[in-house]
mmCIF file of C-alpha atoms and ligand atoms in Angstrom:
data_model
loop_
_atom_site.group_PDB
_atom_site.id
_atom_site.type_symbol
_atom_site.label_atom_id
_atom_site.label_comp_id
_atom_site.label_asym_id
_atom_site.label_seq_id
_atom_site.Cartn_x
_atom_site.Cartn_y
_atom_site.Cartn_z
ATOM 1 C CA MET A 64 -16.607 0.629 -17.211
ATOM 2 C CA SER A 65 -13.649 2.719 -15.143
ATOM 3 C CA PHE A 66 -13.713 2.425 -11.221
ATOM 4 C CA TYR A 67 -14.163 6.678 -11.217
ATOM 5 C CA GLU A 68 -18.046 5.609 -12.093
ATOM 6 C CA LEU A 69 -18.108 2.831 -9.585
ATOM 7 C CA VAL A 70 -17.244 5.607 -6.976
ATOM 8 C CA GLN A 71 -19.697 8.005 -8.507
ATOM 9 C CA LYS A 72 -22.366 5.912 -7.710
ATOM 10 C CA TYR A 73 -21.652 5.132 -4.120
ATOM 11 C CA ARG A 74 -21.001 8.841 -3.432
ATOM 12 C CA GLU A 75 -24.585 8.950 -3.481
ATOM 13 C CA PHE A 76 -24.910 6.532 -1.127
ATOM 14 C CA PRO A 77 -26.548 7.705 2.007
ATOM 15 C CA VAL A 78 -23.785 5.505 4.222
ATOM 16 C CA GLU A 79 -24.209 7.230 7.457
ATOM 17 C CA GLU A 80 -28.060 6.029 7.330
ATOM 18 C CA PHE A 81 -26.901 2.668 6.129
ATOM 19 C CA TRP A 82 -24.619 2.390 9.434
ATOM 20 C CA GLY A 83 -26.925 3.652 11.435
ATOM 21 C CA LYS A 84 -29.444 0.746 10.407
ATOM 22 C CA VAL A 85 -27.080 -1.917 10.800
ATOM 23 C CA THR A 86 -28.293 -4.781 13.539
ATOM 24 C CA ASP A 87 -26.185 -7.399 15.642
ATOM 25 C CA SER A 88 -28.464 -10.450 13.879
ATOM 26 C CA GLN A 89 -27.412 -8.888 10.078
ATOM 27 C CA VAL A 90 -23.512 -8.722 11.195
ATOM 28 C CA GLU A 91 -23.818 -12.674 12.665
ATOM 29 C CA LYS A 92 -25.541 -13.521 9.024
ATOM 30 C CA ILE A 93 -22.663 -11.544 7.338
ATOM 31 C CA ILE A 94 -20.041 -13.081 9.410
ATOM 32 C CA ALA A 95 -21.252 -16.667 8.628
ATOM 33 C CA GLN A 96 -21.977 -16.283 5.160
ATOM 34 C CA ASP A 97 -19.506 -18.317 2.841
ATOM 35 C CA ARG A 98 -19.868 -14.850 0.053
ATOM 36 C CA LEU A 99 -20.059 -11.328 0.933
ATOM 37 C CA ASN A 100 -21.480 -8.627 -1.242
ATOM 38 C CA THR A 101 -20.151 -5.196 -0.593
ATOM 39 C CA LEU A 102 -22.786 -4.414 1.259
ATOM 40 C CA ASP A 103 -22.215 -6.788 3.625
ATOM 41 C CA PHE A 104 -18.293 -5.448 3.207
ATOM 42 C CA LEU A 105 -19.773 -1.872 4.233
ATOM 43 C CA ALA A 106 -21.727 -3.575 7.065
ATOM 44 C CA LEU A 107 -18.651 -4.812 8.866
ATOM 45 C CA LEU A 108 -17.222 -1.404 8.497
ATOM 46 C CA SER A 109 -19.585 -0.585 10.991
ATOM 47 C CA GLU A 110 -19.734 0.829 14.426
ATOM 48 C CA LYS A 111 -22.099 -1.950 15.343
ATOM 49 C CA ALA A 112 -19.785 -4.595 13.849
ATOM 50 C CA GLN A 113 -16.648 -3.943 16.190
ATOM 51 C CA ASN A 114 -19.090 -5.695 18.660
ATOM 52 C CA TYR A 115 -17.837 -8.729 16.450
ATOM 53 C CA LEU A 116 -14.341 -8.490 16.045
ATOM 54 C CA GLU A 117 -13.710 -12.134 17.422
ATOM 55 C CA PRO A 118 -15.986 -13.831 15.666
ATOM 56 C CA MET A 119 -14.626 -12.402 12.366
ATOM 57 C CA ALA A 120 -10.490 -12.388 13.799
ATOM 58 C CA GLN A 121 -11.730 -16.780 13.944
ATOM 59 C CA LYS A 122 -13.039 -16.788 10.187
ATOM 60 C CA ALA A 123 -9.718 -14.278 8.830
ATOM 61 C CA HIS A 124 -8.031 -16.701 10.078
ATOM 62 C CA ARG A 125 -9.501 -19.661 8.344
ATOM 63 C CA LEU A 126 -9.975 -17.908 5.167
ATOM 64 C CA THR A 127 -5.832 -16.557 4.857
ATOM 65 C CA VAL A 128 -4.347 -20.243 5.552
ATOM 66 C CA GLN A 129 -6.810 -21.339 3.382
ATOM 67 C CA ASN A 130 -5.789 -19.344 0.936
ATOM 68 C CA PHE A 131 -2.206 -18.344 1.354
ATOM 69 C CA GLY A 132 -0.905 -21.110 4.071
ATOM 70 C CA LYS A 133 0.691 -19.713 7.200
ATOM 71 C CA VAL A 134 3.220 -17.507 5.621
ATOM 72 C CA ILE A 135 4.260 -14.200 6.245
ATOM 73 C CA PHE A 136 5.765 -12.667 2.803
ATOM 74 C CA LEU A 137 8.893 -10.031 3.432
ATOM 75 C CA TYR A 138 10.239 -7.175 1.324
ATOM 76 C CA THR A 139 11.685 -3.819 1.954
ATOM 77 C CA PRO A 140 11.749 -0.435 0.508
ATOM 78 C CA MET A 141 14.490 1.286 -0.772
ATOM 79 C CA TYR A 142 14.183 4.485 -1.861
ATOM 80 C CA LEU A 143 16.269 5.918 -4.877
ATOM 81 C CA SER A 144 15.293 9.845 -4.655
ATOM 82 C CA ASN A 145 13.242 12.592 -2.777
ATOM 83 C CA TYR A 146 12.438 15.419 -5.346
ATOM 84 C CA CYS A 147 9.007 16.019 -5.480
ATOM 85 C CA ALA A 148 7.015 18.318 -7.645
ATOM 86 C CA ASN A 149 3.524 17.881 -5.501
ATOM 87 C CA GLN A 150 2.900 19.722 -2.427
ATOM 88 C CA CYS A 151 0.985 17.241 -0.404
ATOM 89 C CA ALA A 152 0.178 18.900 3.373
ATOM 90 C CA TYR A 153 0.835 15.355 4.951
ATOM 91 C CA CYS A 154 4.311 14.793 3.759
ATOM 92 C CA GLY A 155 8.165 15.259 4.458
ATOM 93 C CA PHE A 156 9.112 15.306 0.844
ATOM 94 C CA SER A 157 6.399 17.938 -0.300
ATOM 95 C CA ALA A 158 7.869 20.694 -2.552
ATOM 96 C CA LEU A 159 7.137 23.415 0.595
ATOM 97 C CA ASN A 160 9.599 21.889 2.822
ATOM 98 C CA ARG A 161 12.839 22.696 2.881
ATOM 99 C CA MET A 162 14.998 20.287 3.073
ATOM 100 C CA PRO A 163 17.980 18.640 1.234
ATOM 101 C CA ARG A 164 17.108 16.725 -2.355
ATOM 102 C CA LYS A 165 19.134 13.865 -3.385
ATOM 103 C CA LYS A 166 19.001 10.683 -6.189
ATOM 104 C CA LEU A 167 21.384 7.849 -5.909
ATOM 105 C CA SER A 168 23.675 7.954 -8.919
ATOM 106 C CA LEU A 169 24.036 3.851 -10.321
ATOM 107 C CA SER A 170 27.397 3.145 -8.594
ATOM 108 C CA GLN A 171 25.177 4.307 -5.331
ATOM 109 C CA VAL A 172 22.272 2.040 -6.413
ATOM 110 C CA GLU A 173 24.105 -0.982 -6.337
ATOM 111 C CA GLU A 174 25.875 -0.212 -2.398
ATOM 112 C CA GLU A 175 23.129 -0.139 -1.379
ATOM 113 C CA ALA A 176 21.740 -2.860 -3.202
ATOM 114 C CA ARG A 177 24.502 -5.265 -1.918
ATOM 115 C CA LEU A 178 23.524 -4.410 1.980
ATOM 116 C CA ILE A 179 19.735 -4.545 1.196
ATOM 117 C CA ALA A 180 20.533 -8.331 -0.758
ATOM 118 C CA ALA A 181 23.098 -9.614 2.563
ATOM 119 C CA THR A 182 19.847 -9.782 4.728
ATOM 120 C CA GLY A 183 18.534 -12.481 2.551
ATOM 121 C CA LEU A 184 15.829 -10.518 1.185
ATOM 122 C CA ARG A 185 14.999 -10.775 -2.828
ATOM 123 C CA HIS A 186 11.925 -8.826 -2.599
ATOM 124 C CA ILE A 187 12.140 -4.752 -3.331
ATOM 125 C CA LEU A 188 9.996 -1.612 -3.592
ATOM 126 C CA ILE A 189 11.977 1.077 -4.698
ATOM 127 C CA LEU A 190 10.697 4.603 -4.394
ATOM 128 C CA THR A 191 10.958 8.066 -5.544
ATOM 129 C CA GLY A 192 9.059 11.312 -5.003
ATOM 130 C CA GLU A 193 6.990 12.285 -7.417
ATOM 131 C CA SER A 194 9.023 13.939 -10.001
ATOM 132 C CA ARG A 195 9.300 12.677 -13.409
ATOM 133 C CA SER A 196 12.210 15.179 -14.655
ATOM 134 C CA LYS A 197 14.883 14.078 -11.392
ATOM 135 C CA ALA A 198 13.312 10.732 -11.522
ATOM 136 C CA PRO A 199 12.466 9.569 -15.145
ATOM 137 C CA ILE A 200 11.411 6.774 -16.905
ATOM 138 C CA SER A 201 15.076 6.316 -18.315
ATOM 139 C CA TYR A 202 16.755 6.950 -14.746
ATOM 140 C CA LEU A 203 14.601 3.973 -13.231
ATOM 141 C CA LYS A 204 14.981 1.380 -15.878
ATOM 142 C CA GLU A 205 18.921 2.267 -15.346
ATOM 143 C CA CYS A 206 18.106 1.373 -11.824
ATOM 144 C CA VAL A 207 15.915 -1.551 -12.678
ATOM 145 C CA LYS A 208 19.089 -2.902 -14.692
ATOM 146 C CA ILE A 209 21.671 -3.355 -11.449
ATOM 147 C CA LEU A 210 18.775 -4.164 -8.890
ATOM 148 C CA LYS A 211 17.948 -7.698 -11.022
ATOM 149 C CA LYS A 212 21.410 -8.839 -10.680
ATOM 150 C CA TYR A 213 20.881 -8.388 -6.562
ATOM 151 C CA PHE A 214 16.184 -9.027 -6.589
ATOM 152 C CA SER A 215 13.756 -11.595 -8.300
ATOM 153 C CA SER A 216 11.175 -9.290 -7.548
ATOM 154 C CA ILE A 217 10.951 -5.478 -8.367
ATOM 155 C CA SER A 218 7.905 -2.818 -7.442
ATOM 156 C CA ILE A 219 7.678 0.578 -8.022
ATOM 157 C CA GLU A 220 6.695 3.294 -6.413
ATOM 158 C CA ILE A 221 6.425 6.089 -7.926
ATOM 159 C CA TYR A 222 4.265 8.708 -9.978
ATOM 160 C CA PRO A 223 1.372 7.552 -11.919
ATOM 161 C CA LEU A 224 2.528 7.147 -15.638
ATOM 162 C CA GLU A 225 0.433 5.897 -18.771
ATOM 163 C CA THR A 226 -0.027 2.534 -19.665
ATOM 164 C CA GLU A 227 2.578 2.692 -22.375
ATOM 165 C CA GLU A 228 5.695 4.342 -19.653
ATOM 166 C CA TYR A 229 4.329 0.777 -17.378
ATOM 167 C CA ARG A 230 4.432 -1.203 -20.422
ATOM 168 C CA GLN A 231 8.671 -0.372 -20.484
ATOM 169 C CA LEU A 232 9.165 -1.037 -16.810
ATOM 170 C CA VAL A 233 7.163 -4.215 -17.044
ATOM 171 C CA ASP A 234 10.159 -5.011 -20.031
ATOM 172 C CA ALA A 235 12.611 -3.610 -17.944
ATOM 173 C CA GLY A 236 12.274 -5.846 -15.299
ATOM 174 C CA VAL A 237 9.283 -4.412 -13.433
ATOM 175 C CA ASP A 238 7.389 -6.725 -11.661
ATOM 176 C CA GLY A 239 5.078 -4.743 -9.059
ATOM 177 C CA LEU A 240 3.273 -1.495 -9.202
ATOM 178 C CA THR A 241 2.245 -0.125 -5.860
ATOM 179 C CA ILE A 242 -0.238 3.441 -6.230
ATOM 180 C CA TYR A 243 -2.054 4.902 -3.558
ATOM 181 C CA GLN A 244 -4.973 6.764 -3.726
ATOM 182 C CA GLU A 245 -4.331 8.539 -0.212
ATOM 183 C CA THR A 246 -7.733 9.222 0.255
ATOM 184 C CA TYR A 247 -11.001 8.166 -2.451
ATOM 185 C CA ASP A 248 -12.794 11.372 -0.881
ATOM 186 C CA GLU A 249 -12.204 13.289 -4.056
ATOM 187 C CA LEU A 250 -13.497 17.174 -2.361
ATOM 188 C CA ILE A 251 -10.589 16.077 0.947
ATOM 189 C CA TYR A 252 -8.147 14.954 -2.155
ATOM 190 C CA ASP A 253 -8.211 18.257 -4.026
ATOM 191 C CA ARG A 254 -7.765 19.701 -0.281
ATOM 192 C CA VAL A 255 -4.615 17.855 0.936
ATOM 193 C CA HIS A 256 -3.019 18.249 -2.388
ATOM 194 C CA LEU A 257 -2.022 21.424 -2.349
ATOM 195 C CA LYS A 258 -0.529 22.142 -6.073
ATOM 196 C CA GLY A 259 1.249 19.680 -8.593
ATOM 197 C CA PRO A 260 0.364 16.836 -11.321
ATOM 198 C CA LYS A 261 -1.015 14.587 -8.313
ATOM 199 C CA LYS A 262 -3.735 17.060 -7.970
ATOM 200 C CA ASN A 263 -5.403 15.223 -10.946
ATOM 201 C CA TYR A 264 -7.561 12.556 -8.346
ATOM 202 C CA ARG A 265 -8.612 10.399 -11.834
ATOM 203 C CA PHE A 266 -5.285 10.460 -13.429
ATOM 204 C CA ARG A 267 -4.158 8.292 -9.788
ATOM 205 C CA LEU A 268 -7.280 6.525 -9.553
ATOM 206 C CA ASP A 269 -6.684 4.421 -12.524
ATOM 207 C CA ALA A 270 -3.359 3.885 -12.364
ATOM 208 C CA PRO A 271 -3.604 0.752 -11.124
ATOM 209 C CA GLU A 272 -5.965 -0.438 -14.101
ATOM 210 C CA ARG A 273 -3.373 1.037 -16.354
ATOM 211 C CA GLY A 274 -0.569 -0.791 -14.390
ATOM 212 C CA ALA A 275 -2.570 -4.004 -14.482
ATOM 213 C CA ARG A 276 -3.168 -3.787 -18.371
ATOM 214 C CA ALA A 277 0.797 -2.811 -18.965
ATOM 215 C CA GLY A 278 1.597 -6.359 -17.495
ATOM 216 C CA MET A 279 2.147 -5.956 -14.232
ATOM 217 C CA ARG A 280 2.131 -9.077 -11.688
ATOM 218 C CA SER A 281 1.309 -7.937 -9.081
ATOM 219 C CA VAL A 282 -0.908 -4.350 -8.083
ATOM 220 C CA ASN A 283 -0.939 -3.269 -4.437
ATOM 221 C CA ILE A 284 -3.339 0.240 -3.776
ATOM 222 C CA GLY A 285 -4.328 1.818 -0.351
ATOM 223 C CA ALA A 286 -5.727 4.368 1.212
ATOM 224 C CA LEU A 287 -3.194 6.806 3.665
ATOM 225 C CA LEU A 288 -5.926 6.074 6.617
ATOM 226 C CA GLY A 289 -6.554 9.353 8.798
ATOM 227 C CA LEU A 290 -6.727 11.581 5.861
ATOM 228 C CA GLY A 291 -10.725 11.393 5.252
ATOM 229 C CA ASP A 292 -13.082 9.335 7.490
ATOM 230 C CA TRP A 293 -12.071 6.068 7.401
ATOM 231 C CA ARG A 294 -15.037 4.117 6.975
ATOM 232 C CA LYS A 295 -15.534 5.539 3.892
ATOM 233 C CA ASP A 296 -12.074 5.318 2.797
ATOM 234 C CA ALA A 297 -11.583 1.478 3.902
ATOM 235 C CA PHE A 298 -14.987 0.729 2.029
ATOM 236 C CA PHE A 299 -13.602 2.450 -1.420
ATOM 237 C CA THR A 300 -10.723 0.825 -0.951
ATOM 238 C CA GLY A 301 -11.954 -2.774 -0.938
ATOM 239 C CA LEU A 302 -14.250 -1.862 -3.457
ATOM 240 C CA HIS A 303 -11.327 -0.671 -5.448
ATOM 241 C CA ALA A 304 -9.224 -4.277 -4.976
ATOM 242 C CA HIS A 305 -12.775 -5.651 -5.953
ATOM 243 C CA TYR A 306 -12.924 -4.561 -8.804
ATOM 244 C CA LEU A 307 -9.384 -5.158 -10.027
ATOM 245 C CA GLN A 308 -9.658 -8.611 -9.162
ATOM 246 C CA ASN A 309 -12.817 -9.421 -11.169
ATOM 247 C CA LYS A 310 -11.127 -7.599 -14.093
ATOM 248 C CA TYR A 311 -7.189 -8.400 -13.952
ATOM 249 C CA LEU A 312 -7.752 -12.258 -13.249
ATOM 250 C CA ASP A 313 -3.827 -12.593 -13.374
ATOM 251 C CA VAL A 314 -2.836 -10.178 -11.516
ATOM 252 C CA GLU A 315 -2.098 -10.501 -7.556
ATOM 253 C CA ILE A 316 -3.925 -7.515 -6.430
ATOM 254 C CA SER A 317 -3.094 -6.514 -2.472
ATOM 255 C CA VAL A 318 -4.006 -3.724 -0.033
ATOM 256 C CA SER A 319 -2.045 -1.613 2.320
ATOM 257 C CA LEU A 320 -3.457 -0.211 5.158
ATOM 258 C CA PRO A 321 -1.162 2.718 6.023
ATOM 259 C CA ARG A 322 -1.965 5.482 8.138
ATOM 260 C CA LEU A 323 -0.477 8.778 8.738
ATOM 261 C CA ARG A 324 2.901 9.067 10.414
ATOM 262 C CA SER A 325 4.181 12.099 11.795
ATOM 263 C CA TYR A 326 7.376 13.509 9.564
ATOM 264 C CA PRO A 327 10.383 15.853 10.053
ATOM 265 C CA GLY A 328 10.805 19.218 8.019
ATOM 266 C CA THR A 329 10.010 22.518 8.190
ATOM 267 C CA ILE A 330 6.638 22.558 6.372
ATOM 268 C CA LYS A 331 3.697 22.844 9.693
ATOM 269 C CA GLU A 332 2.254 19.274 10.975
ATOM 270 C CA PHE A 333 -0.381 18.070 9.134
ATOM 271 C CA LYS A 334 -3.503 17.317 11.580
ATOM 272 C CA PRO A 335 -5.425 14.453 10.596
ATOM 273 C CA TYR A 336 -9.244 13.975 9.666
ATOM 274 C CA CYS A 337 -9.608 11.492 12.143
ATOM 275 C CA GLN A 338 -7.027 8.895 14.439
ATOM 276 C CA VAL A 339 -7.424 5.827 12.989
ATOM 277 C CA ASN A 340 -7.074 3.480 16.553
ATOM 278 C CA ASP A 341 -5.058 -0.021 16.769
ATOM 279 C CA LYS A 342 -9.154 -1.561 16.749
ATOM 280 C CA GLU A 343 -10.374 0.198 13.848
ATOM 281 C CA LEU A 344 -7.143 -1.151 11.899
ATOM 282 C CA VAL A 345 -7.650 -5.082 12.541
ATOM 283 C CA GLN A 346 -11.704 -4.240 12.402
ATOM 284 C CA PHE A 347 -10.793 -3.071 8.891
ATOM 285 C CA MET A 348 -8.695 -5.861 8.084
ATOM 286 C CA LEU A 349 -10.912 -8.548 9.348
ATOM 287 C CA ALA A 350 -13.768 -6.968 6.950
ATOM 288 C CA LEU A 351 -11.580 -6.913 4.180
ATOM 289 C CA ARG A 352 -10.153 -10.662 4.589
ATOM 290 C CA LEU A 353 -13.880 -11.727 5.189
ATOM 291 C CA PHE A 354 -14.961 -9.978 1.776
ATOM 292 C CA LEU A 355 -12.270 -10.684 -0.279
ATOM 293 C CA PRO A 356 -9.982 -13.936 1.087
ATOM 294 C CA ARG A 357 -7.881 -13.540 -2.187
ATOM 295 C CA CYS A 358 -6.510 -10.667 -1.412
ATOM 296 C CA GLY A 359 -2.878 -10.089 -0.339
ATOM 297 C CA ILE A 360 -3.197 -8.221 2.768
ATOM 298 C CA THR A 361 0.154 -5.748 3.946
ATOM 299 C CA ILE A 362 0.871 -4.373 6.892
ATOM 300 C CA SER A 363 4.148 -2.079 6.859
ATOM 301 C CA THR A 364 6.719 -0.257 9.606
ATOM 302 C CA ARG A 365 4.527 2.824 9.881
ATOM 303 C CA GLU A 366 2.960 0.303 12.701
ATOM 304 C CA ALA A 367 4.635 -0.470 16.088
ATOM 305 C CA PRO A 368 6.280 -4.030 17.247
ATOM 306 C CA ASP A 369 3.485 -4.996 19.050
ATOM 307 C CA PHE A 370 1.298 -4.452 17.111
ATOM 308 C CA ARG A 371 2.952 -6.354 13.803
ATOM 309 C CA ASP A 372 3.390 -9.224 16.224
ATOM 310 C CA ASN A 373 0.009 -9.091 17.259
ATOM 311 C CA ILE A 374 -2.083 -9.066 13.819
ATOM 312 C CA ILE A 375 0.223 -11.955 12.508
ATOM 313 C CA GLY A 376 -2.315 -14.743 12.221
ATOM 314 C CA LEU A 377 -5.864 -12.463 11.732
ATOM 315 C CA GLY A 378 -4.843 -11.523 8.073
ATOM 316 C CA VAL A 379 -2.088 -10.242 7.062
ATOM 317 C CA THR A 380 0.286 -11.816 4.341
ATOM 318 C CA LYS A 381 2.712 -9.052 3.676
ATOM 319 C CA MET A 382 4.977 -7.366 5.828
ATOM 320 C CA SER A 383 7.771 -4.647 5.427
ATOM 321 C CA ALA A 384 11.092 -5.238 7.264
ATOM 322 C CA GLY A 385 14.441 -3.235 8.154
ATOM 323 C CA SER A 386 12.671 -0.813 6.770
ATOM 324 C CA VAL A 387 14.595 3.069 6.207
ATOM 325 C CA THR A 388 12.549 5.904 4.467
ATOM 326 C CA ALA A 389 15.617 7.557 3.540
ATOM 327 C CA VAL A 390 17.322 8.467 0.215
ATOM 328 C CA GLY A 391 19.892 5.733 0.456
ATOM 329 C CA GLY A 392 19.394 5.005 3.972
ATOM 330 C CA ARG A 393 21.073 1.857 4.139
ATOM 331 C CA ILE A 394 24.721 3.586 2.831
ATOM 332 C CA ASN A 395 24.056 6.394 5.110
ATOM 333 C CA ARG A 396 22.933 5.254 7.789
ATOM 334 C CA GLY A 397 23.845 7.847 10.630
ATOM 335 C CA LYS A 398 24.905 10.508 8.676
ATOM 336 C CA GLU A 399 23.471 14.130 8.901
ATOM 337 C CA ASN A 400 21.027 15.249 6.402
ATOM 338 C CA ASN A 401 19.635 11.069 6.049
ATOM 339 C CA ILE A 402 16.120 12.938 6.452
ATOM 340 C CA PRO A 403 13.372 10.258 6.011
ATOM 341 C CA GLN A 404 9.694 10.918 4.308
ATOM 342 C CA PHE A 405 8.099 9.887 7.714
ATOM 343 C CA ASP A 406 8.511 8.181 10.769
ATOM 344 C CA ILE A 407 8.522 4.180 11.015
ATOM 345 C CA LEU A 408 7.657 2.212 14.386
ATOM 346 C CA ASP A 409 9.044 -0.797 13.877
ATOM 347 C CA GLU A 410 13.034 -0.671 13.137
ATOM 348 C CA ARG A 411 13.880 -4.365 13.690
ATOM 349 C CA SER A 412 16.045 -5.471 11.598
ATOM 350 C CA VAL A 413 14.995 -8.383 8.806
ATOM 351 C CA SER A 414 16.321 -10.842 11.204
ATOM 352 C CA GLU A 415 14.725 -9.903 14.107
ATOM 353 C CA ILE A 416 11.263 -9.585 12.582
ATOM 354 C CA ARG A 417 12.162 -13.486 10.756
ATOM 355 C CA GLU A 418 12.868 -14.876 14.110
ATOM 356 C CA MET A 419 9.649 -13.003 15.179
ATOM 357 C CA ILE A 420 7.545 -14.686 12.498
ATOM 358 C CA LEU A 421 8.780 -18.318 12.447
ATOM 359 C CA SER A 422 7.522 -17.781 16.874
ATOM 360 C CA LYS A 423 4.343 -17.202 15.792
ATOM 361 C CA GLY A 424 4.306 -20.759 13.764
ATOM 362 C CA TYR A 425 4.930 -19.054 11.031
ATOM 363 C CA GLN A 426 7.246 -18.886 8.151
ATOM 364 C CA PRO A 427 8.907 -15.925 6.995
ATOM 365 C CA VAL A 428 9.237 -16.374 2.880
ATOM 366 C CA PHE A 429 11.852 -14.406 1.045
ATOM 367 C CA LYS A 430 11.059 -14.960 -2.181
ATOM 368 C CA ASP A 431 8.328 -16.673 -3.810
ATOM 369 C CA TRP A 432 8.905 -15.720 -7.423
ATOM 370 C CA HIS A 433 11.088 -15.534 -10.435
ATOM 371 C CA PRO A 434 10.831 -14.388 -13.816
ATOM 372 C CA ILE A 435 12.117 -16.538 -16.443
ATOM 373 C CA GLU A 436 13.835 -14.458 -18.637
ATOM 374 C CA VAL A 437 12.294 -15.388 -22.309
ATOM 375 C CA GLU A 438 15.046 -14.789 -25.254
ATOM 376 C CA VAL A 439 13.144 -13.213 -28.433
ATOM 377 C CA SER A 440 15.040 -14.761 -31.266
HETATM 378 S S1 SF4 B 734 2.916 12.096 -0.622
HETATM 379 FE FE1 SF4 B 734 4.569 11.709 -2.806
HETATM 380 S S2 SF4 B 734 3.568 12.947 -3.855
HETATM 381 FE FE2 SF4 B 734 3.031 14.018 -2.105
HETATM 382 S S3 SF4 B 734 4.639 15.140 -1.285
HETATM 383 FE FE3 SF4 B 734 5.028 12.930 -0.672
HETATM 384 S S4 SF4 B 734 6.465 11.990 -2.059
HETATM 385 FE FE4 SF4 B 734 5.186 14.081 -3.412
#
């Protein structure tokens, strides 16, 4: 069975009616339970459950410390290319956007890597726009070869691949895959992805599973909150993580909770379907932690400094730091035409984030994994 069949099953489910019937005593009972089923998770995403954020937060804190300790793991994104074959209505890299397109040369990759490594970070997420022709697997493998000298973990956030292609990148030294479904609502998905290979909803939906099958050590999924009804997208994201955790026991599954942000460029500003406020984002995070106690939760620099500071202790386990969302953002810092994919709100340096985490009584972690090179004779 693929996850698509589960999506189909819940598509028919009368979610609004279910949420309308959630009672106070039901929410209290769910919070007190040791294990939650999928309908319990759905109930914790209801408006009724918004009145129970405090007890949910206490339990989320306890479960997070139990499963992860008092640590926040740090990583940073590195953009290799902004060429894109798709027209996503909500993104600055859309093929429709008139902007300078760039791809790092291998020597620029090395230069950028050196600058990032000097901050102490050892885990990196490499990103490209979704263009197979401009950023082919062969190019990515060359980049990974260089990056391996500086980093102990290399994750990718690129166009979805076939299992065999993921395997080639795993063999080259990639150990993590991030891929967002953007929205699990197939109709909205079709509407906001105007043109390009990304219109294939199902191929993207199954990509995390293909990555897990290809030997990725970690797989990170998410929905871009605001594209569709956030409560429904939150539910499907949790369901997807649950499905992957149960099927790929040796793969570390995490969830990101990105909210839509504005972007620079010539294409019309996208109007989100809904605005997800801070309280709602916290509700999603807490419900997810109660449903999946072992799932990693990532909050990126899309979020404001105050918000990021205040959610430490509530379930988050991973944060990006010192982020730039432009190609070669560090080597080109301050130069014209250094156009980002979207605006970030937390612009603090890696050392500032490190200090903030320590001040909260948590340990910032720069490296928690190192690959062992096995010689095949
Ligand atoms: S979201 Fe990804 S695929 Fe869509 S336009 Fe932006 S970079 Fe391209």
